[in-house]
């Protein structure tokens, strides 16, 4: 919204008595758009307007979620005071009472069952400072190995693939600006028009500049409509499609032999394998015609520059990491990496999906993207923290695997920060059962979420308008989120809550921070020399420069706009290709006579993740008041499903009821349901517990289901 438009609205209102402005960043997607909230006092009420602010990433743009984000921050159901469950009801208590209650129960659990009987479950929506502090809290204050976060369900496949191929995982290998000038773009499993709307102009301008865009998605979306070529593979077969594309490129000699010889390992094994494949078989497995595969391969292979972008559509599978690796095989084989207008981008889902995984929330990681199993890394971080390296726990398990350990009784206490796992996890019935088994459960949140309802203690957190700190956006650009609105009631910042809890647990000397900037100073030191090196980044620089791309090893370093120009991050400096077999990588969940349709899940523009925040924004909730099942009319006719009618969807795990929505643009064998709703409409009730063996990503995008009209089981 421009200042001119703001002036127009003022003329429509009564005289503005006073006005305050609060700088911040959008709390939603990874674009992390800069914004300003304007609070106007108009006679007896207040009016709020959000406008975009210029910045290097979104250039002042906002989407509908950003423009209405403030509505959840001011919602009447915001948590403002600590709550303790007494006789099944939440009762307001003082912070002192709440913290002492947590202390007593945490200490009792660890005394009776050991250090690892407590676990920490974090978030990719909190700041870098809070993600860093949460990892430190788990390992230093609680001394538990069990910590992971909800980003495991979002970015783990892309992160794993990038680390294995390049030796380093940053969201984009280039800055967004290079998209404008590339000649060919592959968008694999990404609906950016609805998930990251403010990134769309980069692709629209690239097309205006002559770029050829290839979209890979079983559905037609607002994003695929931008494409010159749309490939609709059968869900779960993207890995096979990538092999087909690479086979054509090798056969047609579109590979960069010089680049491969100088900078790549493993190409010959990949070449030998893909050349042995049958294009007819690839067509049969994927459902994509051979001529379209050849057309896509020709365009990407023959252009002088190209970029590949992946997102949850190809990542949220039990073969997600291998699928992304296969797309990176294409990029590396054609030499389209480390050069102008060439590179890879993982379209990060959550606001701080990049930064939150870099500084210690993941089960196997320490700050700076260091490994908790590497003795040199352990010694360095232990030195920064002032502890004995032998006191650092070893690696734990992934987010869903923690739920299994809770169910088994190995984990008895949980500290949950800003996440909603009984809605976001697969096999959601099982996860809820597990959470109910906890001896003691503490949740930190803005609202009483579906998961927080089960807690013994809920602590009130601050919102994006109140909580200052750094975030790392989709590019890998570290930005400073200014925040100056006072916290409502007795709510506290996440970092303050962590420090307060560490204090009552007797660990105050390791958590004596008085500001987010103070925490960031320690984070800089802890990351120094690591893969994700933030040492050269300071609050002062971020305010002055608007954001810096890591690695940034010194305070006079300008940040790294393009990675891998001369070397990859593996010890030998080379990228690593790997053979990804067709059949071995097909998801286990297959169609059968009883379950004849694929269920795939995703987002809609007006909602975010499990909807805890967006369903509290009236302007957003009104756009999509309930979930829906997108189904092809021919498929609907086969199963007697009327348009806009209630329908039951069943998998081997359970069932949900939603409303149907006919669409001629989806595959006949596939239905789509968004995942922003909870309880009886939680689509993750139907998703299998099977995980990617490498990164532990659940297979959200492929579930075998059957559908029936509601009348069939009501009568």
XYZ file of C-alpha atoms in Angstrom:
715
model
C 0.000 0.000 0.000
C 1.483 3.365 -1.058
C 1.496 6.586 0.933
C -0.929 8.020 -1.657
C -3.402 5.232 -0.979
C -2.937 5.730 2.740
C -3.800 9.400 2.298
C -6.943 8.384 0.413
C -8.101 6.209 3.286
C -7.531 9.043 5.716
C -9.921 11.260 3.786
C -12.590 8.600 4.163
C -12.186 8.523 7.937
C -12.831 10.970 10.682
C -9.937 13.188 11.617
C -6.877 11.226 12.759
C -6.052 12.399 16.275
C -2.644 10.706 16.464
C -0.521 8.213 14.577
C 2.249 5.752 15.506
C 4.414 3.666 13.189
C 6.037 0.328 13.943
C 8.640 -1.244 11.649
C 8.681 -5.033 11.290
C 8.832 -7.946 8.843
C 6.038 -10.235 7.755
C 5.720 -13.264 10.090
C 4.833 -15.654 7.301
C 6.798 -16.928 4.291
C 10.523 -16.931 3.620
C 10.479 -13.736 1.557
C 10.419 -11.885 4.888
C 8.938 -8.731 3.374
C 9.705 -5.522 5.230
C 6.640 -3.696 6.474
C 5.397 -0.917 8.659
C 2.285 -1.002 10.814
C 0.514 2.329 11.124
C -1.667 2.767 14.200
C -4.155 5.613 13.874
C -6.227 6.919 16.748
C -9.562 8.048 15.348
C -11.843 9.564 18.019
C -12.823 6.552 20.187
C -11.093 3.739 18.297
C -7.857 2.651 16.669
C -7.315 1.760 13.033
C -4.408 -0.317 11.718
C -2.925 -0.194 8.228
C 0.103 -2.160 7.010
C 2.310 -0.844 4.203
C 5.347 -2.422 2.543
C 8.864 -1.006 2.909
C 11.539 -1.103 0.241
C 14.160 -3.832 0.666
C 16.537 -5.883 -1.528
C 14.298 -8.974 -1.635
C 10.632 -8.041 -2.044
C 11.200 -4.416 -3.110
C 8.333 -3.079 -0.986
C 5.718 -5.632 -2.060
C 3.267 -7.293 0.337
C 0.758 -10.073 -0.235
C -2.674 -10.433 1.326
C -1.274 -12.332 4.327
C 1.264 -9.633 5.102
C -1.251 -6.820 4.774
C -3.506 -8.501 7.335
C -0.911 -10.075 9.643
C -1.549 -7.549 12.409
C -5.051 -8.940 12.922
C -3.789 -12.021 14.728
C -1.376 -9.971 16.851
C -4.302 -7.934 18.227
C -6.740 -10.830 18.450
C -8.739 -11.099 21.660
C -7.543 -14.683 22.177
C -3.837 -13.710 22.337
C -2.191 -15.279 25.353
C -1.129 -12.579 27.813
C -0.386 -14.451 31.027
C 1.172 -17.781 32.049
C -1.361 -20.582 32.419
C -1.132 -23.777 34.471
C -3.570 -26.653 34.063
C -5.305 -27.461 37.339
C -7.974 -30.164 37.424
C -8.175 -30.083 33.632
C -8.650 -26.304 33.377
C -6.114 -23.583 32.580
C -5.638 -21.125 35.441
C -3.713 -17.846 35.328
C -0.595 -17.826 37.495
C 2.418 -15.556 37.983
C 5.619 -16.067 36.017
C 7.358 -17.092 39.236
C 4.781 -19.790 39.911
C 4.877 -21.062 36.333
C 8.673 -21.222 36.171
C 8.987 -22.959 39.533
C 6.333 -25.462 38.486
C 8.329 -26.234 35.328
C 11.566 -26.485 37.292
C 10.128 -28.962 39.789
C 8.678 -31.216 37.101
C 11.680 -31.077 34.755
C 14.087 -31.886 37.583
C 11.894 -34.730 38.831
C 11.671 -36.291 35.371
C 15.436 -36.167 34.828
C 16.210 -37.426 38.340
C 13.932 -40.413 37.836
C 14.490 -41.172 34.137
C 17.740 -39.502 33.040
C 18.726 -36.377 31.113
C 17.269 -37.590 27.815
C 13.809 -38.044 29.290
C 13.257 -34.368 28.399
C 12.976 -33.126 24.822
C 12.790 -29.762 23.041
C 10.691 -29.148 19.928
C 11.493 -25.874 18.148
C 10.290 -23.795 15.231
C 11.334 -22.270 11.921
C 9.257 -19.185 12.658
C 11.389 -17.882 15.531
C 14.394 -15.582 15.094
C 17.977 -16.727 14.587
C 18.778 -15.573 18.100
C 15.979 -17.684 19.561
C 16.782 -20.730 17.423
C 20.408 -20.474 18.551
C 19.424 -20.046 22.189
C 16.956 -22.938 22.075
C 19.661 -25.303 20.817
C 21.991 -24.098 23.540
C 19.226 -24.459 26.142
C 18.586 -28.093 25.219
C 22.258 -29.040 25.346
C 23.546 -26.858 28.190
C 20.588 -26.238 30.508
C 18.746 -29.552 30.031
C 21.731 -31.600 28.778
C 19.418 -33.607 26.531
C 20.206 -34.947 23.082
C 16.573 -34.696 22.052
C 15.939 -31.497 20.148
C 14.484 -31.009 16.695
C 12.062 -28.588 15.059
C 9.152 -28.223 12.667
C 11.463 -27.235 9.812
C 12.270 -30.960 9.575
C 8.842 -31.277 7.926
C 9.612 -28.489 5.454
C 13.198 -28.037 4.298
C 15.083 -31.183 5.288
C 15.051 -32.857 1.846
C 16.419 -29.800 0.045
C 18.965 -29.157 2.791
C 20.174 -32.768 2.720
C 20.470 -32.801 -1.070
C 22.345 -29.502 -1.239
C 24.767 -30.561 1.475
C 25.433 -33.873 -0.253
C 25.829 -32.379 -3.735
C 27.492 -29.038 -3.019
C 28.831 -29.501 0.513
C 26.773 -26.505 1.640
C 23.090 -25.689 2.063
C 21.947 -22.120 1.493
C 18.435 -21.514 0.188
C 19.599 -19.921 -3.066
C 23.034 -20.305 -4.581
C 22.520 -16.860 -6.133
C 20.690 -13.678 -5.264
C 17.124 -13.267 -6.504
C 18.254 -10.557 -8.913
C 19.860 -13.147 -11.228
C 16.475 -14.744 -11.958
C 15.678 -11.767 -14.201
C 18.410 -12.614 -16.682
C 18.466 -16.406 -16.851
C 17.370 -18.070 -20.086
C 15.516 -21.142 -18.785
C 13.825 -21.872 -15.452
C 12.568 -25.171 -14.034
C 9.992 -24.796 -11.251
C 9.744 -28.267 -9.707
C 6.896 -28.768 -7.260
C 6.521 -25.134 -6.303
C 3.367 -23.022 -6.300
C 5.038 -19.703 -5.593
C 2.027 -17.686 -6.744
C 0.142 -18.803 -3.628
C 2.949 -19.698 -1.221
C 5.414 -16.830 -1.862
C 3.412 -14.296 -3.928
C 5.936 -11.461 -3.613
C 8.599 -13.521 -5.406
C 6.435 -13.889 -8.515
C 7.494 -10.590 -10.172
C 11.047 -11.963 -10.514
C 9.758 -14.819 -12.669
C 7.304 -12.614 -14.538
C 10.104 -10.199 -15.433
C 12.369 -13.091 -16.407
C 9.699 -14.256 -18.835
C 9.358 -10.723 -20.210
C 13.121 -10.842 -20.782
C 12.755 -14.031 -22.838
C 13.192 -16.798 -20.253
C 11.534 -20.138 -21.013
C 9.734 -21.491 -17.921
C 9.076 -25.185 -17.286
C 6.697 -26.072 -14.440
C 6.487 -29.554 -12.914
C 3.303 -30.147 -10.914
C 0.414 -32.670 -11.037
C -1.994 -29.725 -10.684
C -2.517 -26.611 -12.741
C -1.962 -23.627 -10.461
C -1.531 -19.893 -10.740
C 2.195 -20.669 -11.013
C 1.940 -23.231 -13.816
C -0.135 -20.745 -15.822
C 3.008 -18.619 -16.063
C 4.952 -21.494 -17.598
C 5.664 -22.100 -21.272
C 5.622 -25.857 -20.630
C 3.751 -27.712 -17.868
C 4.692 -31.312 -17.044
C 2.164 -33.230 -14.899
C 3.933 -36.261 -13.404
C 2.154 -38.870 -11.330
C 2.715 -37.943 -7.631
C 5.942 -39.418 -6.282
C 7.591 -39.958 -9.682
C 9.538 -36.690 -10.009
C 12.774 -38.576 -9.391
C 12.078 -40.695 -12.493
C 11.166 -37.631 -14.540
C 14.516 -36.066 -13.604
C 16.309 -39.191 -14.850
C 14.423 -38.897 -18.138
C 15.385 -35.237 -18.539
C 19.022 -36.035 -17.805
C 19.054 -38.985 -20.203
C 17.919 -36.758 -23.070
C 20.448 -34.047 -22.176
C 23.311 -36.536 -22.162
C 22.202 -38.198 -25.405
C 21.874 -34.819 -27.109
C 25.271 -33.696 -25.764
C 23.951 -30.810 -23.664
C 26.346 -31.589 -20.824
C 29.355 -29.371 -20.034
C 32.247 -31.818 -20.348
C 34.910 -29.300 -19.301
C 32.988 -28.284 -16.176
C 32.378 -31.938 -15.302
C 36.008 -32.910 -15.746
C 37.300 -30.036 -13.620
C 34.648 -29.710 -10.943
C 32.449 -32.816 -10.616
C 32.687 -36.323 -9.139
C 30.367 -39.204 -9.988
C 29.220 -38.139 -13.461
C 30.367 -41.281 -15.295
C 28.354 -43.565 -13.020
C 25.277 -41.380 -13.489
C 25.787 -41.254 -17.264
C 26.074 -45.034 -17.486
C 22.909 -45.527 -15.450
C 20.590 -43.016 -17.151
C 21.664 -44.104 -20.636
C 20.549 -47.628 -19.737
C 17.002 -46.438 -19.017
C 14.051 -46.786 -21.362
C 12.219 -43.573 -22.207
C 9.083 -45.627 -22.769
C 9.315 -46.950 -19.227
C 9.908 -43.441 -17.883
C 6.789 -42.266 -19.699
C 4.764 -45.152 -18.236
C 5.958 -44.503 -14.667
C 5.563 -40.720 -14.687
C 2.593 -40.347 -17.014
C 4.475 -37.567 -18.848
C 4.656 -38.042 -22.652
C 8.138 -38.652 -24.068
C 7.847 -35.713 -26.454
C 7.249 -33.318 -23.549
C 10.209 -34.714 -21.605
C 12.383 -34.230 -24.694
C 11.067 -30.707 -25.213
C 11.864 -29.725 -21.611
C 15.325 -31.310 -21.752
C 16.119 -29.573 -25.042
C 15.145 -26.130 -23.760
C 17.042 -26.371 -20.481
C 20.060 -28.139 -21.942
C 20.499 -25.904 -24.967
C 20.256 -22.532 -23.231
C 23.427 -20.789 -22.110
C 22.034 -20.172 -18.634
C 19.393 -21.802 -16.480
C 18.137 -22.146 -12.919
C 16.240 -24.880 -11.075
C 13.918 -24.221 -8.138
C 12.396 -26.929 -5.964
C 9.833 -26.830 -3.171
C 7.612 -29.113 -1.138
C 5.969 -30.677 -4.206
C 9.117 -32.685 -4.955
C 10.633 -32.597 -1.459
C 7.869 -33.838 0.870
C 8.269 -37.460 -0.152
C 9.918 -40.496 1.339
C 12.385 -40.117 -1.549
C 12.531 -36.312 -1.337
C 16.267 -35.923 -0.764
C 17.113 -38.231 -3.685
C 14.597 -36.420 -5.903
C 16.260 -33.075 -5.246
C 19.677 -34.653 -5.766
C 18.532 -35.813 -9.187
C 17.502 -32.284 -10.161
C 20.891 -31.108 -8.910
C 22.467 -33.813 -11.123
C 20.863 -31.997 -14.069
C 22.185 -28.633 -12.919
C 25.723 -29.885 -12.336
C 25.867 -31.942 -15.562
C 24.992 -28.916 -17.670
C 27.446 -26.696 -15.783
C 24.686 -24.271 -14.777
C 25.977 -23.516 -11.292
C 28.479 -20.979 -9.955
C 28.057 -18.856 -13.078
C 26.065 -15.680 -13.812
C 22.303 -16.338 -13.980
C 22.781 -20.038 -13.237
C 22.019 -21.838 -10.009
C 19.662 -23.576 -7.614
C 16.975 -22.300 -5.291
C 15.089 -24.179 -2.586
C 11.892 -22.197 -2.077
C 11.921 -22.169 1.722
C 8.484 -22.505 3.290
C 8.651 -20.977 6.760
C 9.728 -17.434 7.585
C 13.066 -18.435 9.079
C 13.314 -21.903 7.577
C 16.895 -21.182 6.510
C 18.300 -19.575 9.645
C 16.430 -21.839 12.042
C 18.273 -24.905 10.727
C 21.711 -23.300 10.728
C 22.293 -22.632 14.414
C 21.452 -25.687 16.462
C 17.774 -26.669 16.460
C 18.311 -29.749 14.297
C 19.094 -32.980 16.107
C 22.548 -33.310 14.556
C 23.679 -29.699 14.327
C 25.519 -27.010 16.252
C 25.685 -23.279 15.380
C 27.190 -22.280 12.047
C 25.873 -25.484 10.453
C 28.462 -27.478 12.375
C 27.989 -31.175 13.090
C 27.356 -32.291 16.653
C 29.193 -35.542 15.867
C 32.384 -33.800 14.675
C 34.903 -33.498 17.547
C 36.523 -30.362 16.134
C 33.124 -28.698 15.835
C 32.130 -29.796 19.336
C 35.334 -28.418 20.822
C 34.869 -25.060 19.129
C 31.261 -24.520 20.203
C 31.911 -25.834 23.712
C 34.690 -23.240 23.981
C 32.283 -20.449 23.030
C 29.738 -21.715 25.556
C 32.316 -22.227 28.301
C 31.572 -25.913 28.868
C 33.497 -29.179 28.622
C 33.045 -30.757 25.147
C 32.370 -34.073 26.878
C 29.279 -32.506 28.444
C 27.734 -31.849 25.039
C 25.166 -34.525 24.160
C 25.473 -36.394 20.880
C 22.829 -36.289 18.150
C 19.203 -37.110 18.814
C 16.426 -37.959 16.367
C 14.113 -36.142 13.965
C 10.849 -34.407 14.873
C 8.519 -37.311 14.070
C 10.893 -39.839 15.607
C 10.725 -37.831 18.841
C 6.967 -38.422 18.790
C 7.640 -42.152 18.524
C 9.943 -41.980 21.545
C 7.287 -40.074 23.481
C 4.779 -42.781 22.577
C 7.229 -45.466 23.719
C 7.785 -43.656 27.043
C 11.482 -42.894 26.535
C 10.736 -39.146 26.406
C 8.514 -38.080 29.317
C 8.730 -34.281 29.287
C 8.560 -31.783 26.416
C 9.359 -28.097 25.973
C 7.582 -26.917 22.810
C 8.208 -23.517 21.259
C 5.927 -21.955 18.623
C 4.860 -25.131 16.847
C 1.718 -27.236 16.484
C 2.897 -30.829 15.943
C -0.410 -32.657 16.384
C -1.613 -30.838 13.261
C 1.614 -30.528 11.251
C 3.028 -34.027 11.692
C 2.062 -37.066 9.613
C 0.043 -39.879 11.154
C -1.593 -37.209 13.299
C -3.775 -39.602 15.356
C -0.612 -41.300 16.597
C 1.084 -37.976 17.388
C -1.873 -36.823 19.477
C -1.862 -40.128 21.352
C 1.843 -39.669 22.040
C 1.454 -36.105 23.319
C -1.248 -37.245 25.738
C 1.231 -39.719 27.252
C 3.688 -37.013 28.341
C 4.256 -36.780 32.085
C 4.786 -33.019 31.790
C 4.399 -30.717 28.811
C 5.221 -27.010 28.423
C 4.101 -24.986 25.381
C 5.225 -21.501 24.393
C 2.847 -19.821 21.945
C 0.706 -16.834 20.981
C -2.531 -18.812 21.262
C -3.895 -21.988 22.798
C -3.220 -24.061 19.689
C -4.546 -27.565 19.131
C -1.304 -28.907 20.610
C -1.112 -26.378 23.452
C -4.531 -27.588 24.675
C -2.716 -30.701 25.889
C -0.040 -28.771 27.821
C 0.405 -28.606 31.588
C 1.839 -25.088 31.306
C 1.436 -22.503 28.537
C 3.760 -19.497 28.439
C 2.704 -16.381 26.452
C 5.097 -15.363 23.661
C 5.567 -12.132 21.721
C 4.496 -11.565 18.116
C 6.420 -10.345 15.079
C 5.473 -6.754 15.938
C 7.058 -7.016 19.381
C 10.049 -9.343 19.028
C 13.248 -7.887 17.539
C 15.807 -10.187 15.966
C 17.400 -11.450 12.778
C 15.794 -13.752 10.203
C 17.447 -15.461 7.226
C 15.233 -15.325 4.165
C 14.778 -17.491 1.084
C 18.011 -16.214 -0.495
C 20.138 -16.817 2.580
C 20.019 -13.072 3.220
C 20.221 -12.216 6.919
C 17.824 -9.382 7.757
C 17.059 -7.477 10.937
C 13.429 -7.481 11.994
C 12.868 -4.293 13.908
C 10.106 -4.558 16.502
C 9.072 -1.984 19.061
C 5.399 -2.565 19.885
C 5.052 -3.349 23.616
C 4.128 -6.937 24.519
C 0.509 -7.329 25.635
C -0.104 -8.175 29.276
C 2.743 -10.244 30.689
C 3.810 -11.862 27.407
C 7.567 -12.205 26.901
C 9.927 -12.730 23.995
C 10.918 -16.330 23.323
C 14.538 -15.559 24.195
C 13.490 -14.040 27.527
C 11.457 -17.138 28.342
C 14.443 -19.380 27.595
C 16.729 -17.236 29.754
C 14.219 -17.140 32.636
C 13.804 -20.901 32.561
C 17.576 -21.450 32.418
C 17.903 -19.203 35.462
C 15.504 -21.208 37.641
C 17.273 -24.378 36.491
C 20.545 -22.983 37.845
C 22.152 -22.241 34.455
C 21.912 -18.444 34.491
C 25.653 -17.947 33.855
C 25.204 -19.381 30.338
C 22.045 -17.397 29.564
C 22.604 -13.932 31.060
C 21.449 -11.985 27.989
C 19.620 -8.668 28.148
C 18.830 -8.138 24.449
C 18.496 -9.937 21.141
C 21.576 -8.115 19.857
C 23.621 -9.491 22.751
C 22.579 -13.020 21.780
C 23.443 -12.315 18.147
C 26.952 -11.258 19.170
C 27.487 -14.698 20.710
C 25.847 -16.384 17.696
C 28.325 -14.590 15.422
C 31.217 -16.038 17.410
C 29.680 -19.513 17.533
C 29.156 -19.534 13.753
C 32.609 -18.137 12.926
C 34.517 -20.453 10.616
C 31.486 -22.670 10.141
C 29.692 -23.338 6.884
C 27.054 -20.735 7.761
C 29.463 -18.021 8.892
C 27.670 -14.936 10.253
C 30.653 -13.395 12.007
C 30.904 -10.373 9.705
C 27.220 -9.489 10.143
C 26.189 -6.949 12.791
C 22.955 -5.175 13.675
C 24.575 -1.918 12.608
C 25.417 -3.296 9.173
C 21.968 -4.837 8.726
C 20.287 -1.518 9.504
C 22.564 0.267 7.075
C 22.701 -2.292 4.239
C 19.241 -3.875 4.439
C 20.507 -7.446 4.700
C 23.612 -9.541 3.950
C 24.010 -12.911 2.244
C 26.065 -15.401 4.208
C 28.809 -16.566 4.384
C 30.084 -13.226 5.608
C 33.288 -14.022 7.525
C 34.533 -10.505 8.323
C 32.932 -7.158 9.149
C 34.347 -5.653 5.943
C 33.054 -8.537 3.792
C 30.181 -7.629 1.447
C 28.445 -11.010 1.773
C 28.404 -13.797 -0.805
C 25.941 -13.141 -3.615
C 26.878 -16.162 -5.726
C 28.159 -19.428 -4.304
C 30.525 -21.963 -5.924
C 32.086 -19.659 -8.519
C 35.465 -21.359 -8.186
C 34.931 -24.260 -5.820
C 32.244 -26.336 -4.122
C 32.265 -26.797 -0.350
C 33.411 -30.428 -0.271
C 37.026 -30.966 0.859
C 38.155 -31.653 -2.723
C 36.266 -28.625 -4.048
C 34.088 -30.715 -6.372
C 30.353 -31.291 -6.618
C 29.162 -34.842 -5.949
C 26.711 -36.515 -8.329
C 24.974 -39.765 -7.414
C 22.986 -42.439 -9.250
C 19.303 -42.308 -8.293
C 17.626 -45.553 -9.433
C 14.121 -45.327 -10.855
C 12.320 -48.224 -9.208
C 14.149 -48.183 -5.881
C 13.082 -44.575 -5.299
C 9.355 -44.920 -6.005
C 7.351 -44.186 -2.790
C 6.065 -47.214 -0.904
C 2.517 -45.832 -0.823
C 0.964 -47.110 -4.064
C -2.562 -47.202 -5.440
C -4.650 -50.349 -5.193
C -8.240 -51.437 -5.747
C -9.282 -50.288 -2.272
C -7.381 -46.983 -2.369
C -7.396 -45.901 -6.043
C -6.446 -42.208 -5.790
C -3.360 -40.213 -4.855
C -3.816 -37.564 -2.174
C -1.405 -34.643 -2.318
C -1.451 -31.675 0.061
C -0.357 -28.051 -0.019
C -1.204 -24.432 0.750
C -3.686 -21.769 -0.248
C -2.704 -18.119 -0.421
C -4.715 -16.856 2.524
C -3.388 -19.333 5.090
C -0.051 -20.349 6.582
C 1.082 -23.675 8.048
C -1.436 -25.048 10.580
C -3.458 -21.828 10.471
C -2.978 -20.893 14.141
C -2.214 -17.297 13.138
C -4.081 -16.872 9.849
C -7.314 -18.395 11.150
C -7.205 -15.621 13.784
C -7.154 -12.965 11.034
C -10.758 -12.327 9.927
C -9.723 -10.916 6.541
C -7.775 -14.106 5.796
C -10.120 -16.635 7.359
C -13.009 -15.225 5.317
C -11.206 -16.092 2.072
C -11.019 -19.791 2.928
C -13.286 -20.694 5.801
C -12.826 -24.442 5.352
C -10.605 -26.931 3.524
C -11.623 -28.455 0.190
C -10.869 -31.450 -2.001
C -9.837 -30.558 -5.539
C -10.887 -33.395 -7.885
C -11.235 -33.781 -11.660
C -14.914 -33.832 -12.791
C -14.418 -37.167 -14.560
C -13.003 -38.700 -11.401
C -15.792 -37.120 -9.368
C -18.403 -38.673 -11.662
C -16.775 -42.093 -11.270
C -17.138 -41.867 -7.479
C -20.485 -40.008 -7.521
C -19.028 -36.824 -6.009
C -21.043 -33.677 -6.708
C -19.325 -30.286 -6.901
C -19.372 -28.380 -3.580
C -20.661 -31.437 -1.726
C -19.359 -33.003 1.472
C -17.047 -35.917 0.852
C -15.276 -38.468 3.010
C -11.600 -39.140 2.261
C -10.075 -42.317 3.720
C -6.558 -43.716 3.832
C -5.111 -46.652 5.744
C -4.627 -44.284 8.735
C -8.026 -42.650 9.086
C -10.594 -40.381 7.482
C -11.574 -36.709 7.188
C -14.603 -34.884 5.822
C -14.227 -31.871 3.514
C -16.093 -30.143 0.704
C -15.435 -31.069 -2.925
C -14.219 -28.650 -5.569
C -14.236 -29.764 -9.195
C -11.170 -28.856 -11.227
C -10.405 -29.839 -14.812
C -6.736 -28.979 -14.326
C -5.739 -31.731 -11.880
C -4.701 -35.256 -12.876
C -7.527 -37.833 -13.017
C -5.756 -40.063 -10.466
C -5.013 -37.287 -7.944
C -6.897 -35.196 -5.387
C -5.551 -32.127 -3.575
C -6.421 -30.896 -0.061
C -4.807 -27.907 1.762
C -3.376 -28.623 5.217
C -4.205 -25.471 7.239
C -7.084 -26.929 9.273
C -7.135 -29.005 12.440
C -9.109 -31.534 14.424
C -11.547 -33.539 12.257
C -10.412 -31.671 9.107
C -6.704 -32.233 9.645
C -5.585 -33.844 6.384
C -2.376 -35.088 8.042
C -4.517 -37.681 9.817
C -4.326 -39.567 6.507
C -0.554 -39.317 5.923
C 1.771 -42.267 6.541
C 4.499 -42.344 9.185
C 7.051 -43.470 6.546
C 10.090 -41.139 6.431
C 12.838 -40.360 3.952
C 15.719 -42.551 5.230
C 18.274 -39.781 4.663
C 16.606 -36.618 5.969
C 13.560 -38.012 7.836
C 11.092 -36.011 5.751
C 7.549 -37.466 5.873
C 5.782 -38.333 2.618
C 3.088 -35.649 2.760
C 2.654 -35.522 -1.021
C 1.714 -39.156 -1.702
C -1.023 -40.988 0.193
C -3.287 -43.648 -1.320
C -6.921 -42.808 -0.570
C -10.525 -43.479 -1.501
C -13.374 -40.975 -1.635
C -17.116 -41.260 -1.170
C -20.054 -38.877 -0.844
C -21.029 -38.181 2.753
C -24.558 -39.450 2.182
C -23.160 -42.960 1.676
C -22.131 -43.337 5.301
C -24.826 -41.216 6.914
C -27.735 -43.270 5.580
